[in-house]
Coordinates of C-alpha atoms and ligand atoms in Angstrom, one line a residue:
M1 CA -61.1 -63.2 41.0
E2 CA -59.4 -66.3 40.2
T3 CA -55.8 -66.3 41.1
K4 CA -53.0 -66.4 38.6
R5 CA -50.4 -69.2 38.4
K6 CA -46.9 -68.2 38.1
L7 CA -44.4 -68.9 35.0
Y8 CA -40.8 -68.6 35.2
I9 CA -38.8 -68.6 31.7
E10 CA -34.9 -68.9 31.5
T11 CA -33.6 -68.0 28.0
Y12 CA -30.3 -69.1 26.4
G13 CA -29.0 -68.6 22.9
C14 CA -29.7 -65.9 20.6
Q15 CA -31.8 -62.4 20.4
M16 CA -34.1 -64.4 18.5
N17 CA -34.7 -66.5 21.2
F18 CA -35.0 -64.2 23.6
A19 CA -37.7 -62.5 21.3
D20 CA -39.5 -66.0 21.5
S21 CA -39.5 -66.2 25.1
Q22 CA -41.4 -62.8 24.9
I23 CA -44.2 -64.3 22.4
V24 CA -44.2 -67.5 24.9
G25 CA -44.9 -65.0 27.9
S26 CA -47.8 -63.4 26.0
I27 CA -49.4 -66.7 25.3
M28 CA -49.2 -67.9 28.7
T29 CA -50.5 -64.6 30.1
E30 CA -53.4 -64.9 27.8
N31 CA -53.9 -68.3 29.4
N32 CA -53.9 -67.3 33.2
F33 CA -50.6 -67.2 34.2
E34 CA -48.3 -64.2 35.1
T35 CA -44.7 -64.1 34.8
T36 CA -42.0 -64.0 37.7
G37 CA -38.6 -63.6 37.9
N38 CA -38.7 -65.7 41.1
I39 CA -37.7 -69.5 40.4
A40 CA -39.0 -70.6 43.9
E41 CA -42.6 -69.5 43.5
A42 CA -43.0 -70.8 40.0
D43 CA -45.8 -73.4 38.9
L44 CA -44.5 -73.8 35.5
I45 CA -40.7 -73.3 34.7
F46 CA -39.8 -73.0 30.5
V47 CA -36.2 -73.2 29.7
N48 CA -35.9 -71.7 26.2
T49 CA -33.0 -73.4 24.7
C50 CA -29.7 -73.2 22.1
S51 CA -28.0 -75.9 20.4
I52 CA -25.6 -73.9 18.5
R53 CA -22.4 -75.3 20.3
D54 CA -21.9 -78.2 22.6
H55 CA -21.3 -76.1 25.6
A56 CA -24.9 -74.4 25.4
E57 CA -26.4 -77.6 25.6
K58 CA -24.3 -79.0 28.3
R59 CA -25.4 -75.4 30.4
V60 CA -29.0 -76.3 30.0
R61 CA -28.6 -79.9 31.1
A62 CA -27.0 -78.8 34.0
R63 CA -29.8 -76.5 34.8
L64 CA -32.6 -79.0 34.7
Q65 CA -30.4 -81.1 37.0
E66 CA -31.2 -78.2 39.3
F67 CA -34.8 -77.8 38.5
K68 CA -35.3 -81.2 40.1
R69 CA -35.0 -79.8 43.5
Y70 CA -37.6 -77.6 42.8
K71 CA -40.0 -80.4 41.8
K72 CA -39.2 -82.2 44.8
N73 CA -40.5 -79.5 47.2
K74 CA -43.7 -79.1 44.7
P75 CA -44.8 -82.3 43.2
G76 CA -47.2 -80.3 41.0
L77 CA -44.7 -78.2 39.4
I78 CA -44.3 -78.7 35.6
I79 CA -41.4 -78.3 33.6
G80 CA -40.8 -77.9 30.0
V81 CA -38.1 -77.3 27.5
L82 CA -38.5 -75.1 24.3
G83 CA -36.3 -73.7 21.7
C84 CA -33.7 -75.5 19.5
M85 CA -32.7 -78.2 22.0
A86 CA -36.4 -79.3 22.0
E87 CA -36.6 -79.3 18.2
R88 CA -33.0 -81.0 17.8
L89 CA -33.3 -83.7 20.3
K90 CA -37.1 -84.2 20.2
S91 CA -38.5 -86.9 22.6
Q92 CA -34.9 -88.4 23.0
L93 CA -34.7 -85.4 25.7
I94 CA -37.7 -86.8 27.7
E95 CA -36.0 -90.2 27.6
E96 CA -32.4 -88.7 28.8
E97 CA -34.0 -85.9 31.1
K98 CA -36.7 -87.5 33.0
M99 CA -37.7 -84.3 34.7
V100 CA -39.2 -82.8 31.9
D101 CA -42.9 -82.9 31.1
L102 CA -43.3 -80.7 27.9
I103 CA -41.0 -80.7 24.9
V104 CA -41.7 -77.7 22.3
G105 CA -40.1 -76.6 19.3
P106 CA -39.9 -72.9 18.1
D107 CA -43.2 -73.0 15.8
A108 CA -45.3 -74.7 18.2
Y109 CA -45.9 -72.2 20.8
R110 CA -49.3 -71.5 20.1
D111 CA -50.2 -75.1 21.1
L112 CA -48.4 -74.5 24.7
P113 CA -51.8 -74.2 26.4
R114 CA -53.0 -77.6 25.0
L115 CA -49.6 -79.4 25.8
L116 CA -49.9 -78.0 29.2
S117 CA -52.9 -79.4 30.0
V118 CA -51.8 -82.9 28.5
A119 CA -48.8 -82.5 31.1
E120 CA -51.0 -81.7 33.8
S121 CA -52.8 -84.8 33.1
G122 CA -49.8 -86.6 34.0
Q123 CA -48.4 -87.5 30.4
K124 CA -45.6 -86.6 28.6
A125 CA -46.5 -83.6 25.9
I126 CA -44.6 -82.7 22.8
N127 CA -44.9 -80.5 19.8
V128 CA -41.9 -80.0 17.6
I129 CA -43.8 -79.7 14.4
L130 CA -41.8 -77.1 12.2
S131 CA -44.0 -74.6 10.3
A132 CA -43.7 -73.2 6.7
D133 CA -45.6 -69.8 7.7
E134 CA -45.8 -69.0 11.3
T135 CA -44.5 -65.9 12.1
Y136 CA -46.6 -65.2 15.5
A137 CA -47.3 -61.7 13.7
D138 CA -50.7 -61.1 15.5
I139 CA -48.8 -61.8 19.0
N140 CA -47.7 -58.8 21.4
P141 CA -44.9 -59.8 23.2
V142 CA -44.6 -59.1 26.8
R143 CA -41.7 -57.2 27.6
L144 CA -39.5 -59.5 29.8
D145 CA -36.9 -57.6 31.6
S146 CA -37.0 -54.8 29.6
N147 CA -35.3 -51.3 30.3
G148 CA -38.5 -49.7 28.6
I149 CA -35.8 -48.0 26.1
S150 CA -34.9 -50.7 23.5
A151 CA -36.8 -53.5 22.2
F152 CA -36.3 -56.6 19.9
I153 CA -38.6 -57.2 16.8
S154 CA -38.7 -60.4 15.2
I155 CA -39.2 -60.0 11.3
M156 CA -38.4 -63.2 10.1
R157 CA -37.8 -67.0 11.3
G158 CA -35.9 -69.6 10.1
C159 CA -32.9 -70.2 7.6
E160 CA -32.1 -72.1 4.6
N161 CA -28.5 -71.0 4.0
F162 CA -26.9 -74.2 5.4
C163 CA -23.7 -73.4 6.5
S164 CA -22.1 -76.4 6.7
Y165 CA -21.2 -75.9 10.7
C166 CA -24.8 -74.6 11.7
V167 CA -27.7 -76.4 13.3
V168 CA -29.9 -73.7 12.8
P169 CA -31.7 -74.3 9.7
F170 CA -32.2 -78.0 11.3
T171 CA -33.9 -76.5 14.7
R172 CA -35.6 -73.3 13.0
G173 CA -36.7 -74.5 9.7
K174 CA -37.9 -72.6 6.5
E175 CA -37.2 -68.9 5.9
R176 CA -40.4 -67.1 6.5
S177 CA -41.0 -63.1 6.6
R178 CA -43.5 -61.2 8.8
D179 CA -45.8 -58.7 7.1
P180 CA -44.2 -55.5 7.0
E181 CA -47.4 -53.6 8.6
T182 CA -47.2 -55.9 11.8
I183 CA -43.8 -54.9 12.2
V184 CA -44.4 -51.0 11.7
K185 CA -47.2 -51.3 13.8
E186 CA -45.3 -52.8 16.7
A187 CA -42.4 -50.5 16.2
T188 CA -45.0 -47.5 16.2
E189 CA -46.4 -48.9 19.4
L190 CA -43.2 -49.5 21.4
F191 CA -42.1 -45.5 20.4
E192 CA -45.7 -44.4 21.7
S193 CA -45.1 -46.2 25.1
G194 CA -41.7 -44.5 25.4
Y195 CA -39.3 -47.0 23.7
R196 CA -36.5 -45.3 21.6
E197 CA -34.6 -47.9 19.9
V198 CA -35.6 -51.3 18.2
T199 CA -33.8 -54.1 16.6
L200 CA -35.0 -56.0 13.9
L201 CA -34.0 -59.8 14.0
G202 CA -33.6 -62.5 11.7
Q203 CA -30.6 -65.0 11.1
N204 CA -30.2 -63.6 7.7
V205 CA -32.6 -60.1 7.7
N206 CA -30.9 -59.4 4.2
S207 CA -33.5 -62.2 2.8
Y208 CA -36.2 -60.8 4.0
N209 CA -39.3 -60.9 1.4
S210 CA -42.8 -60.4 2.4
S211 CA -45.4 -61.7 0.5
D212 CA -46.1 -58.4 -0.9
G213 CA -42.8 -58.0 -2.3
T214 CA -41.2 -55.7 0.5
G215 CA -37.4 -56.4 0.8
F216 CA -35.2 -55.7 3.7
A217 CA -34.0 -52.1 2.5
S218 CA -37.6 -50.6 2.4
L219 CA -38.7 -52.3 5.3
M220 CA -35.7 -50.3 7.0
A221 CA -37.3 -47.5 5.6
K222 CA -40.7 -47.9 6.7
V223 CA -39.5 -48.4 10.4
A224 CA -37.1 -45.6 10.3
A225 CA -39.7 -43.3 9.1
V226 CA -41.7 -44.3 12.3
N227 CA -40.1 -41.3 14.0
P228 CA -36.7 -39.7 13.9
L229 CA -36.4 -40.1 17.5
L230 CA -36.7 -43.8 17.2
R231 CA -33.3 -45.6 16.7
V232 CA -33.3 -48.7 14.3
R233 CA -30.7 -51.4 14.5
F234 CA -30.5 -54.9 12.7
A235 CA -29.0 -58.3 13.0
T236 CA -27.8 -60.3 11.5
S237 CA -26.3 -59.7 7.8
H238 CA -25.0 -62.6 5.7
P239 CA -22.2 -60.8 3.8
K240 CA -23.3 -62.8 0.5
D241 CA -26.4 -60.6 0.5
L242 CA -25.8 -57.3 2.2
S243 CA -26.8 -54.9 -0.2
D244 CA -25.8 -51.6 -1.7
E245 CA -29.6 -50.7 -1.9
L246 CA -29.7 -51.5 2.3
L247 CA -26.6 -49.2 2.9
G248 CA -28.0 -46.5 0.8
T249 CA -31.1 -46.6 3.0
M250 CA -28.7 -46.5 6.1
A251 CA -27.2 -43.2 4.7
A252 CA -30.3 -41.6 4.4
Y253 CA -31.8 -42.3 7.6
P254 CA -29.4 -40.6 10.4
N255 CA -31.7 -42.9 12.9
I256 CA -30.7 -46.2 11.2
C257 CA -27.5 -46.6 13.5
R258 CA -24.1 -46.6 12.2
S259 CA -23.2 -50.3 13.2
I260 CA -23.1 -53.6 11.0
H261 CA -23.0 -57.0 12.5
L262 CA -20.9 -58.9 9.6
P263 CA -20.1 -62.5 10.4
V264 CA -17.3 -63.5 8.3
Q265 CA -16.5 -67.0 10.4
S266 CA -13.1 -67.1 8.4
G267 CA -10.6 -65.4 6.5
S268 CA -9.3 -68.2 4.3
D269 CA -11.1 -69.1 0.7
T270 CA -11.0 -72.6 1.2
V271 CA -11.9 -72.7 4.9
L272 CA -15.2 -70.4 3.5
K273 CA -15.6 -72.9 1.0
R274 CA -15.8 -76.1 3.1
M275 CA -18.0 -74.0 5.4
N276 CA -20.4 -73.4 2.4
R277 CA -20.6 -69.6 3.3
K278 CA -21.1 -68.7 -0.5
Y279 CA -18.5 -65.6 -0.8
N280 CA -14.9 -65.3 -0.6
R281 CA -12.4 -63.1 1.0
E282 CA -12.5 -60.7 -1.9
W283 CA -16.1 -60.4 -2.0
Y284 CA -16.3 -60.2 1.8
L285 CA -13.6 -57.3 1.5
G286 CA -15.8 -55.7 -1.3
R287 CA -18.7 -55.4 1.0
I288 CA -16.5 -53.8 3.8
A289 CA -15.3 -51.2 1.3
S290 CA -18.6 -50.4 0.1
I291 CA -19.7 -49.9 4.0
R292 CA -17.1 -47.4 4.4
K293 CA -18.2 -45.8 1.3
F294 CA -21.6 -45.4 2.1
I295 CA -21.5 -45.0 5.7
P296 CA -17.9 -43.8 6.8
D297 CA -18.5 -43.6 10.3
C298 CA -20.1 -47.0 10.6
T299 CA -18.5 -49.3 13.0
I300 CA -18.4 -53.4 12.0
S301 CA -18.6 -56.5 14.0
T302 CA -18.1 -60.0 13.3
D303 CA -18.4 -63.8 14.3
I304 CA -15.3 -65.9 14.0
I305 CA -15.3 -69.8 14.3
T306 CA -11.8 -70.8 14.8
G307 CA -10.5 -74.6 14.7
F308 CA -12.8 -75.9 11.7
C309 CA -12.2 -79.1 10.3
G310 CA -9.0 -79.3 8.3
E311 CA -8.3 -75.6 9.2
T312 CA -4.4 -75.2 8.8
E313 CA -1.9 -72.8 10.6
E314 CA -2.0 -70.9 7.4
E315 CA -5.8 -70.7 7.0
H316 CA -5.7 -69.3 10.6
N317 CA -3.2 -66.7 9.6
E318 CA -5.4 -65.5 7.2
T319 CA -8.4 -65.1 9.6
L320 CA -5.7 -63.0 11.8
S321 CA -4.7 -61.0 8.6
L322 CA -8.3 -60.1 7.7
M323 CA -9.2 -59.0 11.2
N324 CA -6.5 -56.7 10.6
Q325 CA -7.7 -55.5 7.6
V326 CA -11.0 -54.8 8.6
G327 CA -10.1 -53.6 11.8
Y328 CA -13.2 -54.9 13.7
E329 CA -14.6 -52.8 16.5
Y330 CA -16.0 -56.1 18.3
A331 CA -16.3 -59.6 17.6
F332 CA -17.7 -62.8 19.0
M333 CA -15.3 -65.8 18.7
F334 CA -15.7 -69.5 19.0
K335 CA -14.4 -72.7 18.8
Y336 CA -15.9 -74.8 16.4
S337 CA -18.3 -77.3 17.7
E338 CA -19.4 -80.3 15.7
R339 CA -23.1 -80.7 15.5
E340 CA -24.7 -83.6 14.6
G341 CA -26.6 -84.2 11.3
T342 CA -24.8 -81.0 9.7
T343 CA -22.8 -81.5 6.7
A344 CA -19.7 -80.9 8.3
A345 CA -20.3 -83.8 10.6
K346 CA -21.0 -86.0 7.6
K347 CA -18.2 -84.8 5.4
F348 CA -15.5 -83.8 7.3
T349 CA -13.4 -84.7 10.4
D350 CA -13.3 -82.4 13.6
D351 CA -9.4 -82.8 13.3
V352 CA -8.0 -79.7 15.2
P353 CA -6.8 -80.8 18.3
E354 CA -8.2 -79.2 21.2
E355 CA -5.2 -77.2 22.5
I356 CA -4.8 -75.8 19.0
K357 CA -8.4 -74.6 18.8
S358 CA -7.6 -73.3 22.3
R359 CA -4.4 -71.2 21.1
R360 CA -5.8 -70.2 17.9
L361 CA -9.0 -68.4 19.9
K362 CA -6.6 -66.8 22.0
E363 CA -4.7 -65.7 19.3
I364 CA -7.9 -63.9 17.5
I365 CA -9.2 -63.0 21.1
D366 CA -5.7 -60.9 21.8
L367 CA -5.9 -59.6 18.5
Q368 CA -9.5 -58.3 18.6
Q369 CA -8.8 -57.0 22.3
E370 CA -5.9 -54.5 20.4
L371 CA -8.2 -53.8 17.6
S372 CA -11.0 -52.7 20.0
T373 CA -8.7 -50.5 22.1
K374 CA -7.4 -49.0 18.8
S375 CA -11.0 -47.9 17.8
N376 CA -11.9 -46.7 21.0
L377 CA -8.9 -44.6 21.5
S378 CA -9.3 -43.0 18.3
D379 CA -12.9 -41.8 19.6
I380 CA -11.4 -39.6 22.3
G381 CA -12.3 -36.0 21.9
K382 CA -15.2 -36.8 19.6
T383 CA -18.7 -36.0 20.5
F384 CA -21.4 -38.7 20.0
S385 CA -25.3 -38.4 20.8
V386 CA -25.8 -41.4 23.1
L387 CA -29.2 -42.8 24.1
V388 CA -29.2 -43.3 28.0
E389 CA -30.7 -46.9 28.9
N390 CA -29.6 -47.5 32.4
V391 CA -27.9 -46.3 35.8
S392 CA -24.0 -47.5 35.2
K393 CA -23.4 -51.1 36.5
K394 CA -20.5 -49.8 38.4
S395 CA -21.8 -46.7 39.9
S396 CA -25.1 -45.1 40.8
S397 CA -23.8 -42.0 40.0
E398 CA -23.2 -42.8 36.2
L399 CA -25.5 -43.3 33.4
S400 CA -24.8 -45.8 30.5
G401 CA -26.0 -45.9 27.2
R402 CA -24.9 -46.2 23.6
N403 CA -23.9 -44.2 20.6
S404 CA -25.2 -44.9 17.2
Q405 CA -22.2 -46.9 16.5
N406 CA -23.1 -49.4 19.2
K407 CA -20.5 -48.6 21.7
V408 CA -21.4 -48.4 25.5
V409 CA -20.9 -44.7 26.8
V410 CA -20.4 -43.9 30.3
F411 CA -21.1 -40.4 31.6
R412 CA -22.0 -38.3 35.0
K413 CA -25.9 -38.8 35.7
D414 CA -26.5 -35.3 36.5
E415 CA -30.5 -34.7 35.6
F416 CA -30.9 -37.2 32.6
K417 CA -32.6 -40.2 32.8
P418 CA -33.2 -43.5 30.6
G419 CA -34.8 -42.4 27.0
D420 CA -32.9 -39.1 27.0
Y421 CA -30.6 -38.6 23.8
V422 CA -27.3 -36.7 25.4
N423 CA -24.5 -35.5 23.5
V424 CA -21.2 -36.8 25.1
R425 CA -17.5 -36.0 24.3
I426 CA -15.3 -38.8 24.8
T427 CA -12.5 -38.3 27.4
S428 CA -11.0 -41.9 28.1
C429 CA -11.7 -45.6 27.3
T430 CA -11.4 -49.2 28.1
P431 CA -11.4 -51.9 25.4
A432 CA -14.9 -52.4 26.2
T433 CA -16.4 -48.9 27.2
L434 CA -16.2 -45.4 26.3
K435 CA -16.2 -42.5 29.1
G436 CA -17.0 -38.9 28.4
E437 CA -18.7 -35.6 29.6
V438 CA -21.8 -34.2 28.7
I439 CA -21.7 -31.3 26.9
D440 CA -24.4 -28.8 25.8
Ligands
SAH1 N1 -27.2 -66.5 11.3 C1 -26.2 -65.7 12.0 C2 -25.6 -66.6 13.1 C3 -26.2 -67.7 14.0 S1 -25.3 -68.4 15.0 C4 -25.3 -65.6 10.8 O1 -25.1 -66.5 9.9 O2 -24.4 -64.8 11.0 C5 -24.1 -67.3 15.9 C6 -22.6 -67.6 15.6 O3 -22.4 -68.9 16.1 C7 -22.2 -67.9 14.0 O4 -22.1 -66.6 13.2 C8 -21.1 -68.8 14.3 O5 -20.1 -67.8 14.3 C9 -21.3 -69.6 15.4 N2 -21.4 -70.7 15.3 C10 -22.7 -71.2 14.4 N3 -22.3 -73.0 14.5 C11 -21.3 -73.2 15.3 C12 -20.4 -74.2 15.4 N4 -21.0 -75.5 15.0 N5 -19.6 -74.1 16.3 C13 -19.1 -72.8 16.6 N6 -19.6 -71.6 16.6 C14 -20.5 -71.8 15.6
SF4_2 FE1 -26.2 -70.9 10.5 FE2 -25.2 -70.0 8.4 FE3 -28.0 -69.8 8.7 FE4 -26.5 -68.1 10.2 S1 -26.5 -68.2 8.0 S2 -28.0 -69.4 11.0 S3 -24.5 -69.5 10.5 S4 -26.6 -71.6 8.5
F3S3 FE1 -28.9 -71.0 19.5 FE2 -31.3 -71.5 18.0 FE3 -30.7 -69.0 18.3 S1 -29.6 -72.8 18.2 S2 -28.2 -69.6 18.4 S3 -31.0 -70.3 19.9 S4 -31.4 -70.1 16.7

């Protein structure tokens, strides 16, 4: 038997990128490769990259320098850059980073075997063509680094919202949705092989719209109907089109998880306008009220950008006041990072000084810490059904999992194992974790 060559994939960025790496893993295993977690034995290194902020790109560049060392020891080693940085920088990346042999954008992964043979012949290989219809629907992802319990399913690709600060519409291209049957089939197969949670992924899942007219709410109902023991999550929702129809579907299916990630970015109408988010504070708060009405036990998390072009102290304070008003359970918080080619880069000046961005970010993080603690404290005494995922990172005698609200819950191991549902009463908490005891 021919020995398989070894592929090492390192992934940066969002969950969609992690899902894409699994597609890449699948394409390569069909082409006589096997994946390895040990970079030293790799014949091929892929780094699946992110361009969302400058910092994300800098990390990849630093990592590429380290890869040089492996290439010195193994002259035949091929290094490929995939994903959003490949798409954004194209051949410029090969000029700047000489060790790179292969540049492949997010819609060109089917071309990898051919590109690899070009690279092996000693030429640089590049394909960054974006597609209007590629969804990789027929490719069964290789579940890399999986706990065997929770999995991601990409349901759509691309984004056409053009938020003024964001590079994604340029790196991921046009929006397109995958056929619902292929999604339901993937969820069913995952359930049958022991998985108990799927997260449906897209940059803006609410605009899911398949060629047969299925919208996101009906897709969720179809996936939730696979089995009541299969938890269903989704990310990410754009506030402008989070519909009551979807909230109604969530309320109707107990296995659709009670947590919504609803990125707000800013609490100020004038900033939201400059960001081209297409909603204002009032609209956003209206959506929050609707969530509370349909699903009273739903947790809400968000993304916030601080220090966007022209952001005044007053506008910043409006973000703090909105955070207080919503009482988020969790938030991802970022300093604005200018991205070349975006509307914000062309039209506005990145004029908030670094030290002010840092101070505002700290205020936002401190407030979120308070809000998360407050929310967790209010869970003490409540009982939740927890899906066990792992042995706890801190102690082998404890298990960790999440409740439907997406909070991490840690409790004594006893006879339970990953994949079990366990009722846990919460007895204490930290800002990030709930602790509890199993009840019958
Ligand atoms: N499609 C998702 C988010 C994708 S990017 C959505 O619209 O919600 C994830 C987060 O990165 C964004 O929500 C935003 O908060 C942040 N982000 C995007 N571009 C950024 C930039 N140029 N600088 C700082 N943060 C940014
Ligand atoms: Fe970027 Fe906006 Fe699209 Fe999200 S919705 S990916 S923030 S352009
Ligand atoms: Fe990054 Fe691309 Fe995702 S820029 S956040 S990897 S879509």
